[in-house]
Every structure is written in structure tokens, then in C-alpha cells.
Amino acid sequence: MVCDLWMAGSISQRTDPLMPPAPEYAHSIRLDGDIILGGLFPVHARGERGAPCGELKKEKGIHRLEAMLFAIDLINKDPDLLPNVTLGARILDTCSRDTYALEQSLTFVQALIERDSTDVRCASGEQPIFAKPDKIVGVIGAAASSVSIMVANILRLFKIPQISYASTAPELSDNTRYDFFSRVVPPDSYQAQAMLDIVTAMGWNYVSTLASEGNYGESGVEAFVQISRETGGVCIAQSLKIPREPRPGEFDKIILRLLETPNARAVVMFANEDDIRRVLDAAKRNNQTGHFLWVGSDSWGSKISPVVQQESVAEGAITILPKRASIEAFDRYFKSRSLSNNRRNVWFAEFWEENFGCKLGMHGKRPGSPKKCTGLEKVGRDSTYEQEGKVQFVMDAVYAMAYALHRMHRDLCSGYPGLCPRMSNIDGKELLGYIRNVSFNGSAKTLVVFNENGDAPGRYDIYQYQITNRSTEYRIIGHWTDQLHLNVRTMQWASGDSSVPASVCSLPCQTGERKKVVKGVLCCWHCERCEGYHYQASEFTCQLCPYEQRPDQNRTGCQPIPIIKLEWHSPWAVAPIFIAILGILATTFVVVTFVRHNDTPIVRASGREMSYVLLTGIFLCYVTTFPMIAAPGLAVCSFRRIFLGLGMCFSYAALLTKTNRIHRIFEQGKRSVAAPRFISPASQLVITFSLISVQLMGVFVWFVADPPHTIVDYGEQRTQDPENARGVLKCDISDLSLICSLGYSILLMVTCTVYAIKTRGVPETFNEAKPIGFTMYTTCIIWLAFIPIFFGTAQSAERMYIQTATLTVSLSLSASVSLGMLYMPKVYIIILHPEQNVPKCKRSFKAIVTAATMTNKLSQLASERPNGEVKTELCESVDNSSEYRCLLYHNHCLRYTYIHLFI
């Protein structure tokens, strides 16, 4: 059994008319023929919220598409044009989006791409048969210049000629980049020249430009500006751009910006139909009816839709349109289209619903419409109809391709009926040469020719939108063919005056703006606002304010930048202060409790002297929060330097001394019964304060080398908008100084952690070894988290707040961990369970060391001897009966005996 793999993409003209189109073919039209032409039309608008396609375009989409189908029908019926050769078509929807059109246009090159089917098998294991895709010899389209540019880039790779019916961007005239692109409409460079001639004829030498973002708008305005600079006499007041996805209120902002140069009443527009309508609506909404003098490009032309319900604000607008004529034969053809005789158009049912405001069955596109379509409706009778302006050019593009194929057929297949073998595989490069050489009278009886860049000649009609006797119309007031022919006497304006309104140059600039003389036109200048930290120094110059100043409100001078500091009521300060106060209260409570129970076993076992040193360090960690948040001054900056690392140094010096002492005791116990040196409380205090003195010495050197002082940092919050710029009052403590100040304390913390790891195997709770270990592990985690937060916000505008809050909270958390893990359990026993605050047992140092030694020896021999032998051997080796008895229950008394011996 052999299976077929079909390429998705079209509805054939031969599809059963009673069957609905297959879903996978719902986005293209396919007509069978000997030669297949591609077609690209904006059947749908650009989709929103990620959808590729939006609502149906009745005129720009369906009218133009049907014009191509109509032209193909006429050509196939013409016995003198491509005799015995049938033209077919593959028509795709671009959805008015360049990226989507690029994906769709890949269909045109499928036949030219070799497919590797070695890894494809049917379910039966047999080799599949691929349906051969249609070979597209040429493409008609696209409409938008951005779409044509995107598609032209891929079609040129496969040498497929392209003829556009609406793309006018000057960029497409570059024959080195778009060598397979041609068009039957003139480029915007001609249009820009025509519009400049109109502006000059009106006596307007000061105008603004407005462009839709994209190739069409931006290229058109660029061409207009460039030509005006080359010829001189016209000054550009403003060049504004309409974003592709304008935000709410964007058009109101555009109108307000245009009003910034009120004398530049003339506005040259290269914008799409939707943007024109919204600009006019915004002008009406801002009560600017009659102020602006609109000069519109061919995208406005003589269309009704941009001016509907805003006729008064559009009155007097001068528009331009390539010379064209309405094709009566197309009107008859389109009005005769119905659901029954136009099944080849897969979008016609959707058009039917949209055009007549009804719904076709359960699967219609208008689910909210209460009216059902009967199928008997008639275009032009039951709905309004006006031929779309580019229908003529669509037909001319199809005919240009047909005439080129006809002459190629005549040269290659002279006298051969149908396609000869030499045209079975048409060479796109050769076909392009025939296209560039065609010359014929188009559907409007105008000459269709192409120059060396594939551009059509410039022929434009000039219109003015006029209101007369409560009726509105676009009236032809002249034409342009290489030069302007304008009948000024037939023009009228919103003011009712026959004289031409003024739009002149050389208006005085506002305060804070400087005059920038247009190169080559001394009478005209742009008014440029002094941006950033610049102020207006003179009529023609802007100067930068001093570093500690910013421009004033009018930008006519400079004023000092406001200075800020961390306030006590700031949210960044409230939380650290709250934590510090709670910590101070808790530390005070622990100190008072220890003092009141100073001679109890638990306080003595904790090491009273070292505990008070450690509690002092914890207290200092909490207190450090207040100088860190206080307003910087000489005293505050001095306290910051002293207390920044002192609290941590106190804490971790004491903890390091403790853990080192525990480690030395147990290491000494493994070697001999003699007590290790420097384990008395006095020795411990000397060691601790020796470690602390290193920190104090470093602070002293810091004071001598760089005395504390305050600075104002204007760079930390120097925003792009000077209004938001602030100077930050701070102590002169750099990040390096901070690292050095905390570095010694962190070194003590790391060393203490190492000793905590080494003493983790001592008997449970012996002299706080394990709580100290947990304290150090947690503290290390806190400071590991502190480093990326503190230094990672160095470039943030909130740097001062974040770093201060992070540092103070980290200090408080470190103190809270030590306080909670080391002292809260003791305070709990002292206050709530005093019955447990009693000594357990006492033994001599020799007995305890012997017990520890016996424990180690017992552990070693346990793995070598049977049960019972070890105990007997050890018991025999013990000379002193008291030591032997202590060995038997050392697990119960060992930790307490050590405590009473060494603490």
C-alpha cells in the first residue's frame, strides 16, 4: 500500500461546490492553470493580543483579491493573450503583518526546495509519495511596503519576480537589494516631490510632517525632508512619528505637539488610513477644527473612511493619488458575485456576512448577529458599494505579468500551442527581463511601463476635500506629471475665505528652547528644547549646568539640586529600627537575667565573663542600626566607622575563643591528663580583647589616614529627567572601606565556624559546642545572602536605601541568631524551670581525662573484640575504682564535670 503526503495550503477551483472548504486550506485560494501566479493581499487586518489576523478588510482585501481573479479570467478568455495557456493562481492572506506574510510566502518557494524523504515512511513501511507543489513563476503583491520588503528578500533568493500594486516606499527602488521587485504604482520619491511642489505653490515655507511608523510613512517623510533640504525654501517645523501600536491618548499628544509650533499649520502626512482617521479625530477632540492645513499622501487619496464623522476638521485638506480610473467592467463583475457563483474565494462567505450584517448558519463569523443571511442579497443593491482605489493597479500588475509571459512564450515557443518544453521550467531572471520591457495601455487606458529600477512613472491627481451646500466631495484641483499643474481658483478653505491660509517660518522660540538654523535656509529654524541638564544660555545655544545644579523650570538658568538623606520615617528605616529595638530589649533582658542569677550553675556553666563580652557584642550590633540611619555628620560618621565592625568583632572574638578552648581541651585530653594552657576565665578575656584590639587598631588607622567627613553624592540619583535628580548626603565610606571594616569580623566568623565544625563531635551540649556550631552556620548563610544583595544594587537608583537596610538588618539578624540560640534556652530554664538550674556531678580533671581516654579506647576496641571482652580488659586496666565508676557513667556526668572543672 502506498500513502500520499499532501502539502497543506489551498482550495482548488475544482473542489465540490457542495462541500465546505477543508480547514487546513482556509487561508489561501488555488486556481489550476498551466502557469501559476502567486498573490498577496491584506484580506484581514493585523491581529491583536498575539493573534496573527484580525477583522476582514472588505475593500483593501476582498476588492483587490477579486480584481486579480477577474483579471485572470479576462486573460484566460482573451484568445490573443497567452493563447492555449491557462493562468492559475495561489492567493494568500498577509493579515497586514510583514512577519506573517513572510511565513505565508514560503508556500511560493516550496517547489524550488528539495525535500529529504529518507526518514519518512508510511505506516506500512513503504516509501511515501509527495504531492508536487505548484511552481510559482511570479507574485502579485504585496500591498504594504513593509510586507513587500519582507517578501522580496526571500523571493529574490529563488529568482521569483514580484509586481506590487500598492507599495510605494522609496527603499524598494534600490535595484541592488530588490532586483526582482517591480511596481505599477510610482514610488513615494515622486509623490514627495509632488507634495513639495504643492506646498511651495501654496506659499507655505514652514510645515510639519507626520508619519506612520514603518517603511511607507518613514520613507515618505524622509524623501520629502530630503528634497525640501536640497531645493530649499521650505522649513520643517516638526517631524513626528505615529507608533505601530499607539497607546491610549497618543494621538492627543501628537496634536498637542503639533500645536507647539502653531505657525506651522500645514501638516504633510504619510500615514495609513487608520492613523489618518485617528489624527483627525484627535484634532476634532482638541477643538482644532480649521487650524491645521492637511496635505495627505496617496494613502489618504480620495477615501471616504478617514473623514467619516469628522468632515469639518478635514475640510480644505489637499490629497494626492496616482492617476487612476474606475473600471466599470469590474463593477459589473463584483456586483454579480454571490455565494453560489464565487466558491473559489474562501473568504467570500466572511465578506458576505460583514457586508450585509448577517450570519451564515451555525458556523458563521458573526455569532452576535441576529439576522440570518438568505444568500439572495446583492452587492450594490442591499449594501453600499464603491470600487476600491487600487483595483486598477491590481489588474495592471496581473496584465504586466501576463504580457511578459506572452512575449516570453512568443520568443521561446514560437507557434507552439500551449507551453513548450523550454517554458516548462521558467527562468525567473529571464522573466524579469521581459517584465521590465513591457509597455501596454492598462485597464484605465494609461501607459504601463517600468524603468530600470522597476518603478512606474509618476502621474498624480491632486484633490481637495470640500464642503459645499451641506455636501462633501473630493474635488480634483490639478495634476502632477513631472511638474505641478494646479488650479488655485477652484480651491476653498474652512474659513470661507478664498485667500490661501498662511503657514510661514521664523516663529520666536519659547523659553528654554534654542533656535537651530536649518542648513542652507537662514530664514528658518527649528525650536529645540534644551534637554537633560542643559539650560538656554542664549538664543542659539544650550549649555550644561554645573554638576551640582540642574535647569530651572523654564530652563533659562540653573538651580541647586535638592539634597536628600535617609529619614527616620522612611519605610527603608522603619523595619531595621523596629528589629534593632526589639533586639536591644531582648539583649537587655538577657543581661539583667544573667546578672540576677550570676552564681547559678547555668550562668556559671555558660562562662560568665565571656557571656557578658558576647552579649556586649550583640548589643552593639543592634545599636549600630541607629548611627547607620541617622543624618550624616562628623559625629555620626565617626560612630559609623567605630561601630560598623565592632559589634561583630566582640561577638565572634568571644565565640572564637570559646570554640578554640573546647577544641584544645579535647585535643589535650587525647594526649595527656594535664590541663591545657590558657583555659582560665582571665586568659580567655585576654585572648578575646586581644582579638578585638586588632579591629580597634584598624579603625584608628582609618581615622588617621582618612578622617571622617560627609559628602554629597550627585551621581547616585542623577536621573535622565533633571526634575527627579537628587543629591545624596552620606558619610565618606566607600565600598572598599566597608569591606575592610567588616572583613576582619567576617574572618573571625569564618574561623569560628571552622572550630565549630571541628568540635561538633564532642559530647552533646558540652559547653555550648553544638549551639555555637548552629549559630555560626546560620550566620554564614545570612552574610552569604548579604553580599549579592548589597553589591548587586550598586547601580540602583534606590542604592542608599537598599544597602543601608540590608547592612543593618544583616547585623541585627546575626545578633538575633546568637542571642536566640545561645542564651534564650538558658533564660528559659532560669526563669521557667529553676529546678533544672542545679549542678549534676563533679569530678577531678584526671578522672575526666581518663574517662575520655577510656571512651576513645573503648570505641577503638569495640570493632576488634567480641561483646564483653572489651569491657573486661578495660576494667582490669583501671587502677583507681573511682575513675572506673566514672567511666561507667561518664556519658551522664562527663559534660557537667568538664563544665565545673574549666569554667
PDB file of C-alpha atoms in Angstrom, residues 238-428:
ATOM      1  CA  GLN A 238       8.481  69.107  13.380  1.00  0.00           C
ATOM      2  CA  SER A 239       8.756  65.528  12.177  1.00  0.00           C
ATOM      3  CA  LEU A 240       6.527  63.313  14.267  1.00  0.00           C
ATOM      4  CA  LYS A 241       6.020  59.581  14.129  1.00  0.00           C
ATOM      5  CA  ILE A 242       2.925  57.539  14.936  1.00  0.00           C
ATOM      6  CA  PRO A 243       3.864  54.267  16.698  1.00  0.00           C
ATOM      7  CA  ARG A 244       2.779  50.933  15.259  1.00  0.00           C
ATOM      8  CA  GLU A 245       0.895  50.183  18.461  1.00  0.00           C
ATOM      9  CA  PRO A 246      -0.161  53.629  19.748  1.00  0.00           C
ATOM     10  CA  ARG A 247      -1.061  53.888  23.413  1.00  0.00           C
ATOM     11  CA  PRO A 248      -4.300  55.491  24.618  1.00  0.00           C
ATOM     12  CA  GLY A 249      -4.005  59.241  24.294  1.00  0.00           C
ATOM     13  CA  GLU A 250      -1.109  59.008  21.831  1.00  0.00           C
ATOM     14  CA  PHE A 251      -2.931  60.951  19.120  1.00  0.00           C
ATOM     15  CA  ASP A 252      -3.922  63.679  21.547  1.00  0.00           C
ATOM     16  CA  LYS A 253      -0.242  64.040  22.394  1.00  0.00           C
ATOM     17  CA  ILE A 254       0.582  64.277  18.698  1.00  0.00           C
ATOM     18  CA  ILE A 255      -1.938  67.087  18.232  1.00  0.00           C
ATOM     19  CA  LEU A 256      -0.549  68.906  21.260  1.00  0.00           C
ATOM     20  CA  ARG A 257       2.975  68.557  19.917  1.00  0.00           C
ATOM     21  CA  LEU A 258       1.900  69.925  16.546  1.00  0.00           C
ATOM     22  CA  LEU A 259       0.414  72.874  18.392  1.00  0.00           C
ATOM     23  CA  GLU A 260       3.813  73.609  19.901  1.00  0.00           C
ATOM     24  CA  THR A 261       4.609  75.271  16.569  1.00  0.00           C
ATOM     25  CA  PRO A 262       1.273  76.997  15.911  1.00  0.00           C
ATOM     26  CA  ASN A 263       2.513  78.920  12.884  1.00  0.00           C
ATOM     27  CA  ALA A 264       3.319  75.657  11.116  1.00  0.00           C
ATOM     28  CA  ARG A 265      -0.290  74.982  10.264  1.00  0.00           C
ATOM     29  CA  ALA A 266       0.481  72.826   7.226  1.00  0.00           C
ATOM     30  CA  VAL A 267       0.985  69.167   8.111  1.00  0.00           C
ATOM     31  CA  VAL A 268       2.383  66.805   5.473  1.00  0.00           C
ATOM     32  CA  MET A 269       1.083  63.317   6.251  1.00  0.00           C
ATOM     33  CA  PHE A 270       2.466  59.964   5.166  1.00  0.00           C
ATOM     34  CA  ALA A 271       0.198  57.810   7.287  1.00  0.00           C
ATOM     35  CA  ASN A 272      -2.062  54.828   6.864  1.00  0.00           C
ATOM     36  CA  GLU A 273      -5.820  55.134   6.672  1.00  0.00           C
ATOM     37  CA  ASP A 274      -6.485  54.229  10.312  1.00  0.00           C
ATOM     38  CA  ASP A 275      -3.884  56.671  11.631  1.00  0.00           C
ATOM     39  CA  ILE A 276      -5.286  59.485   9.456  1.00  0.00           C
ATOM     40  CA  ARG A 277      -8.739  58.903  10.847  1.00  0.00           C
ATOM     41  CA  ARG A 278      -7.487  58.925  14.438  1.00  0.00           C
ATOM     42  CA  VAL A 279      -5.368  62.049  13.914  1.00  0.00           C
ATOM     43  CA  LEU A 280      -8.383  63.901  12.535  1.00  0.00           C
ATOM     44  CA  ASP A 281     -10.487  62.634  15.420  1.00  0.00           C
ATOM     45  CA  ALA A 282      -7.888  63.853  17.934  1.00  0.00           C
ATOM     46  CA  ALA A 283      -7.775  67.279  16.263  1.00  0.00           C
ATOM     47  CA  LYS A 284     -11.547  67.483  16.484  1.00  0.00           C
ATOM     48  CA  ARG A 285     -11.471  66.357  20.112  1.00  0.00           C
ATOM     49  CA  ASN A 286      -8.965  69.093  20.935  1.00  0.00           C
ATOM     50  CA  ASN A 287     -11.094  71.800  19.262  1.00  0.00           C
ATOM     51  CA  GLN A 288      -8.628  72.408  16.439  1.00  0.00           C
ATOM     52  CA  THR A 289     -11.141  72.400  13.607  1.00  0.00           C
ATOM     53  CA  GLY A 290      -9.916  74.738  10.874  1.00  0.00           C
ATOM     54  CA  HIS A 291      -6.445  75.181  12.369  1.00  0.00           C
ATOM     55  CA  PHE A 292      -4.454  72.555  10.504  1.00  0.00           C
ATOM     56  CA  LEU A 293      -3.891  72.530   6.754  1.00  0.00           C
ATOM     57  CA  TRP A 294      -3.571  68.860   5.876  1.00  0.00           C
ATOM     58  CA  VAL A 295      -1.506  67.646   2.919  1.00  0.00           C
ATOM     59  CA  GLY A 296      -2.149  63.915   2.561  1.00  0.00           C
ATOM     60  CA  SER A 297      -0.338  61.241   0.585  1.00  0.00           C
ATOM     61  CA  ASP A 298      -1.939  58.567  -1.595  1.00  0.00           C
ATOM     62  CA  SER A 299      -2.889  56.527   1.477  1.00  0.00           C
ATOM     63  CA  TRP A 300      -5.500  59.247   2.084  1.00  0.00           C
ATOM     64  CA  GLY A 301      -6.251  59.985  -1.570  1.00  0.00           C
ATOM     65  CA  SER A 302      -9.989  60.300  -2.112  1.00  0.00           C
ATOM     66  CA  LYS A 303     -11.115  57.807   0.532  1.00  0.00           C
ATOM     67  CA  ILE A 304     -14.270  58.418   2.481  1.00  0.00           C
ATOM     68  CA  SER A 305     -13.460  56.304   5.549  1.00  0.00           C
ATOM     69  CA  PRO A 306     -10.803  58.633   7.065  1.00  0.00           C
ATOM     70  CA  VAL A 307     -13.159  61.630   7.073  1.00  0.00           C
ATOM     71  CA  VAL A 308     -16.430  59.999   8.145  1.00  0.00           C
ATOM     72  CA  GLN A 309     -17.990  61.946  11.069  1.00  0.00           C
ATOM     73  CA  GLN A 310     -15.109  64.432  11.063  1.00  0.00           C
ATOM     74  CA  GLU A 311     -15.751  66.259   7.821  1.00  0.00           C
ATOM     75  CA  SER A 312     -15.351  69.724   9.321  1.00  0.00           C
ATOM     76  CA  VAL A 313     -11.823  69.126  10.631  1.00  0.00           C
ATOM     77  CA  ALA A 314     -10.776  67.607   7.288  1.00  0.00           C
ATOM     78  CA  GLU A 315     -12.181  70.468   5.216  1.00  0.00           C
ATOM     79  CA  GLY A 316      -9.598  72.023   2.932  1.00  0.00           C
ATOM     80  CA  ALA A 317      -7.288  69.012   3.038  1.00  0.00           C
ATOM     81  CA  ILE A 318      -5.188  68.596  -0.097  1.00  0.00           C
ATOM     82  CA  THR A 319      -4.536  64.978  -1.048  1.00  0.00           C
ATOM     83  CA  ILE A 320      -2.672  63.215  -3.798  1.00  0.00           C
ATOM     84  CA  LEU A 321      -3.456  59.996  -5.619  1.00  0.00           C
ATOM     85  CA  PRO A 322      -1.829  58.186  -8.527  1.00  0.00           C
ATOM     86  CA  LYS A 323      -3.866  58.887 -11.636  1.00  0.00           C
ATOM     87  CA  ARG A 324      -6.470  56.196 -11.926  1.00  0.00           C
ATOM     88  CA  ALA A 325      -9.904  55.415 -13.255  1.00  0.00           C
ATOM     89  CA  SER A 326     -12.796  53.301 -12.094  1.00  0.00           C
ATOM     90  CA  ILE A 327     -13.082  50.004 -14.014  1.00  0.00           C
ATOM     91  CA  GLU A 328     -16.727  49.599 -14.936  1.00  0.00           C
ATOM     92  CA  ALA A 329     -16.241  46.008 -16.043  1.00  0.00           C
ATOM     93  CA  PHE A 330     -15.014  45.160 -12.565  1.00  0.00           C
ATOM     94  CA  ASP A 331     -18.043  46.857 -11.010  1.00  0.00           C
ATOM     95  CA  ARG A 332     -20.341  44.635 -13.056  1.00  0.00           C
ATOM     96  CA  TYR A 333     -18.267  41.586 -12.195  1.00  0.00           C
ATOM     97  CA  PHE A 334     -18.172  42.255  -8.467  1.00  0.00           C
ATOM     98  CA  LYS A 335     -21.843  43.136  -8.172  1.00  0.00           C
ATOM     99  CA  SER A 336     -22.682  39.826  -9.818  1.00  0.00           C
ATOM    100  CA  ARG A 337     -20.732  37.821  -7.223  1.00  0.00           C
ATOM    101  CA  SER A 338     -22.805  35.644  -4.891  1.00  0.00           C
ATOM    102  CA  LEU A 339     -22.304  32.738  -2.520  1.00  0.00           C
ATOM    103  CA  SER A 340     -23.260  30.269  -5.219  1.00  0.00           C
ATOM    104  CA  ASN A 341     -21.021  31.519  -8.050  1.00  0.00           C
ATOM    105  CA  ASN A 342     -17.959  32.543  -6.070  1.00  0.00           C
ATOM    106  CA  ARG A 343     -16.945  29.468  -4.123  1.00  0.00           C
ATOM    107  CA  ARG A 344     -13.353  29.782  -5.280  1.00  0.00           C
ATOM    108  CA  ASN A 345     -12.893  32.724  -2.885  1.00  0.00           C
ATOM    109  CA  VAL A 346     -12.599  31.096   0.547  1.00  0.00           C
ATOM    110  CA  TRP A 347     -13.117  34.461   2.273  1.00  0.00           C
ATOM    111  CA  PHE A 348     -16.204  35.459   0.344  1.00  0.00           C
ATOM    112  CA  ALA A 349     -18.612  33.974   2.893  1.00  0.00           C
ATOM    113  CA  GLU A 350     -16.949  36.054   5.614  1.00  0.00           C
ATOM    114  CA  PHE A 351     -17.195  39.103   3.354  1.00  0.00           C
ATOM    115  CA  TRP A 352     -20.864  38.319   2.767  1.00  0.00           C
ATOM    116  CA  GLU A 353     -21.596  38.335   6.483  1.00  0.00           C
ATOM    117  CA  GLU A 354     -19.620  41.509   7.024  1.00  0.00           C
ATOM    118  CA  ASN A 355     -21.064  43.322   4.024  1.00  0.00           C
ATOM    119  CA  PHE A 356     -24.718  42.539   4.727  1.00  0.00           C
ATOM    120  CA  GLY A 357     -24.531  42.364   8.521  1.00  0.00           C
ATOM    121  CA  CYS A 358     -25.952  38.868   8.720  1.00  0.00           C
ATOM    122  CA  LYS A 359     -24.939  35.394   9.807  1.00  0.00           C
ATOM    123  CA  LEU A 360     -24.408  32.287   7.688  1.00  0.00           C
ATOM    124  CA  GLY A 361     -25.530  29.225   9.625  1.00  0.00           C
ATOM    125  CA  MET A 362     -24.143  27.997  12.932  1.00  0.00           C
ATOM    126  CA  HIS A 363     -20.515  28.418  11.945  1.00  0.00           C
ATOM    127  CA  GLY A 364     -20.734  31.990  10.760  1.00  0.00           C
ATOM    128  CA  LYS A 365     -18.153  34.600  11.644  1.00  0.00           C
ATOM    129  CA  ARG A 366     -20.709  36.931  13.220  1.00  0.00           C
ATOM    130  CA  PRO A 367     -22.114  34.992  16.189  1.00  0.00           C
ATOM    131  CA  GLY A 368     -23.738  38.072  17.672  1.00  0.00           C
ATOM    132  CA  SER A 369     -25.753  38.973  14.559  1.00  0.00           C
ATOM    133  CA  PRO A 370     -29.486  38.278  14.946  1.00  0.00           C
ATOM    134  CA  LYS A 371     -30.052  38.428  11.205  1.00  0.00           C
ATOM    135  CA  LYS A 372     -29.567  35.328   9.035  1.00  0.00           C
ATOM    136  CA  CYS A 373     -28.202  35.564   5.536  1.00  0.00           C
ATOM    137  CA  THR A 374     -30.573  34.342   2.827  1.00  0.00           C
ATOM    138  CA  GLY A 375     -27.960  34.096   0.101  1.00  0.00           C
ATOM    139  CA  LEU A 376     -30.175  36.248  -2.118  1.00  0.00           C
ATOM    140  CA  GLU A 377     -28.623  39.528  -1.056  1.00  0.00           C
ATOM    141  CA  LYS A 378     -26.980  41.551  -3.812  1.00  0.00           C
ATOM    142  CA  VAL A 379     -23.877  43.712  -3.678  1.00  0.00           C
ATOM    143  CA  GLY A 380     -24.689  47.316  -4.534  1.00  0.00           C
ATOM    144  CA  ARG A 381     -28.407  46.781  -4.015  1.00  0.00           C
ATOM    145  CA  ASP A 382     -28.587  45.655  -0.399  1.00  0.00           C
ATOM    146  CA  SER A 383     -25.311  47.283   0.593  1.00  0.00           C
ATOM    147  CA  THR A 384     -23.218  50.266  -0.326  1.00  0.00           C
ATOM    148  CA  TYR A 385     -20.513  49.675  -2.890  1.00  0.00           C
ATOM    149  CA  GLU A 386     -17.654  51.795  -4.159  1.00  0.00           C
ATOM    150  CA  GLN A 387     -14.723  50.408  -6.085  1.00  0.00           C
ATOM    151  CA  GLU A 388     -11.502  50.382  -4.080  1.00  0.00           C
ATOM    152  CA  GLY A 389      -8.845  52.751  -5.419  1.00  0.00           C
ATOM    153  CA  LYS A 390      -6.136  50.181  -6.155  1.00  0.00           C
ATOM    154  CA  VAL A 391      -8.301  47.797  -8.234  1.00  0.00           C
ATOM    155  CA  GLN A 392      -6.918  49.317 -11.424  1.00  0.00           C
ATOM    156  CA  PHE A 393      -3.327  48.722 -10.289  1.00  0.00           C
ATOM    157  CA  VAL A 394      -4.007  45.140  -9.262  1.00  0.00           C
ATOM    158  CA  MET A 395      -5.322  44.416 -12.735  1.00  0.00           C
ATOM    159  CA  ASP A 396      -2.391  46.253 -14.334  1.00  0.00           C
ATOM    160  CA  ALA A 397       0.056  44.156 -12.268  1.00  0.00           C
ATOM    161  CA  VAL A 398      -1.595  40.908 -13.418  1.00  0.00           C
ATOM    162  CA  TYR A 399      -1.629  42.097 -17.025  1.00  0.00           C
ATOM    163  CA  ALA A 400       2.041  43.155 -16.806  1.00  0.00           C
ATOM    164  CA  MET A 401       2.923  39.624 -15.729  1.00  0.00           C
ATOM    165  CA  ALA A 402       0.716  38.173 -18.494  1.00  0.00           C
ATOM    166  CA  TYR A 403       2.230  40.349 -21.236  1.00  0.00           C
ATOM    167  CA  ALA A 404       5.737  39.407 -20.077  1.00  0.00           C
ATOM    168  CA  LEU A 405       4.808  35.697 -20.199  1.00  0.00           C
ATOM    169  CA  HIS A 406       3.157  36.206 -23.567  1.00  0.00           C
ATOM    170  CA  ARG A 407       6.301  37.710 -25.104  1.00  0.00           C
ATOM    171  CA  MET A 408       8.453  35.057 -23.499  1.00  0.00           C
ATOM    172  CA  HIS A 409       6.156  32.399 -24.964  1.00  0.00           C
ATOM    173  CA  ARG A 410       6.349  34.079 -28.355  1.00  0.00           C
ATOM    174  CA  ASP A 411      10.151  34.098 -28.267  1.00  0.00           C
ATOM    175  CA  LEU A 412      10.696  30.648 -26.798  1.00  0.00           C
ATOM    176  CA  CYS A 413       7.706  28.735 -28.173  1.00  0.00           C
ATOM    177  CA  SER A 414       7.055  30.407 -31.499  1.00  0.00           C
ATOM    178  CA  GLY A 415       3.968  28.775 -32.970  1.00  0.00           C
ATOM    179  CA  TYR A 416       3.869  26.023 -30.337  1.00  0.00           C
ATOM    180  CA  PRO A 417       0.346  25.520 -28.906  1.00  0.00           C
ATOM    181  CA  GLY A 418       0.406  25.714 -25.130  1.00  0.00           C
ATOM    182  CA  LEU A 419       3.585  25.586 -23.102  1.00  0.00           C
ATOM    183  CA  CYS A 420       6.619  24.320 -24.976  1.00  0.00           C
ATOM    184  CA  PRO A 421       9.369  22.354 -23.191  1.00  0.00           C
ATOM    185  CA  ARG A 422      11.525  25.481 -22.982  1.00  0.00           C
ATOM    186  CA  MET A 423       8.859  27.100 -20.782  1.00  0.00           C
ATOM    187  CA  SER A 424       8.140  24.074 -18.679  1.00  0.00           C
ATOM    188  CA  ASN A 425      10.617  25.437 -16.170  1.00  0.00           C
ATOM    189  CA  ILE A 426      10.508  29.214 -16.459  1.00  0.00           C
ATOM    190  CA  ASP A 427      13.695  31.042 -15.512  1.00  0.00           C
ATOM    191  CA  GLY A 428      12.812  33.913 -13.154  1.00  0.00           C
TER     192      GLY A 428
END
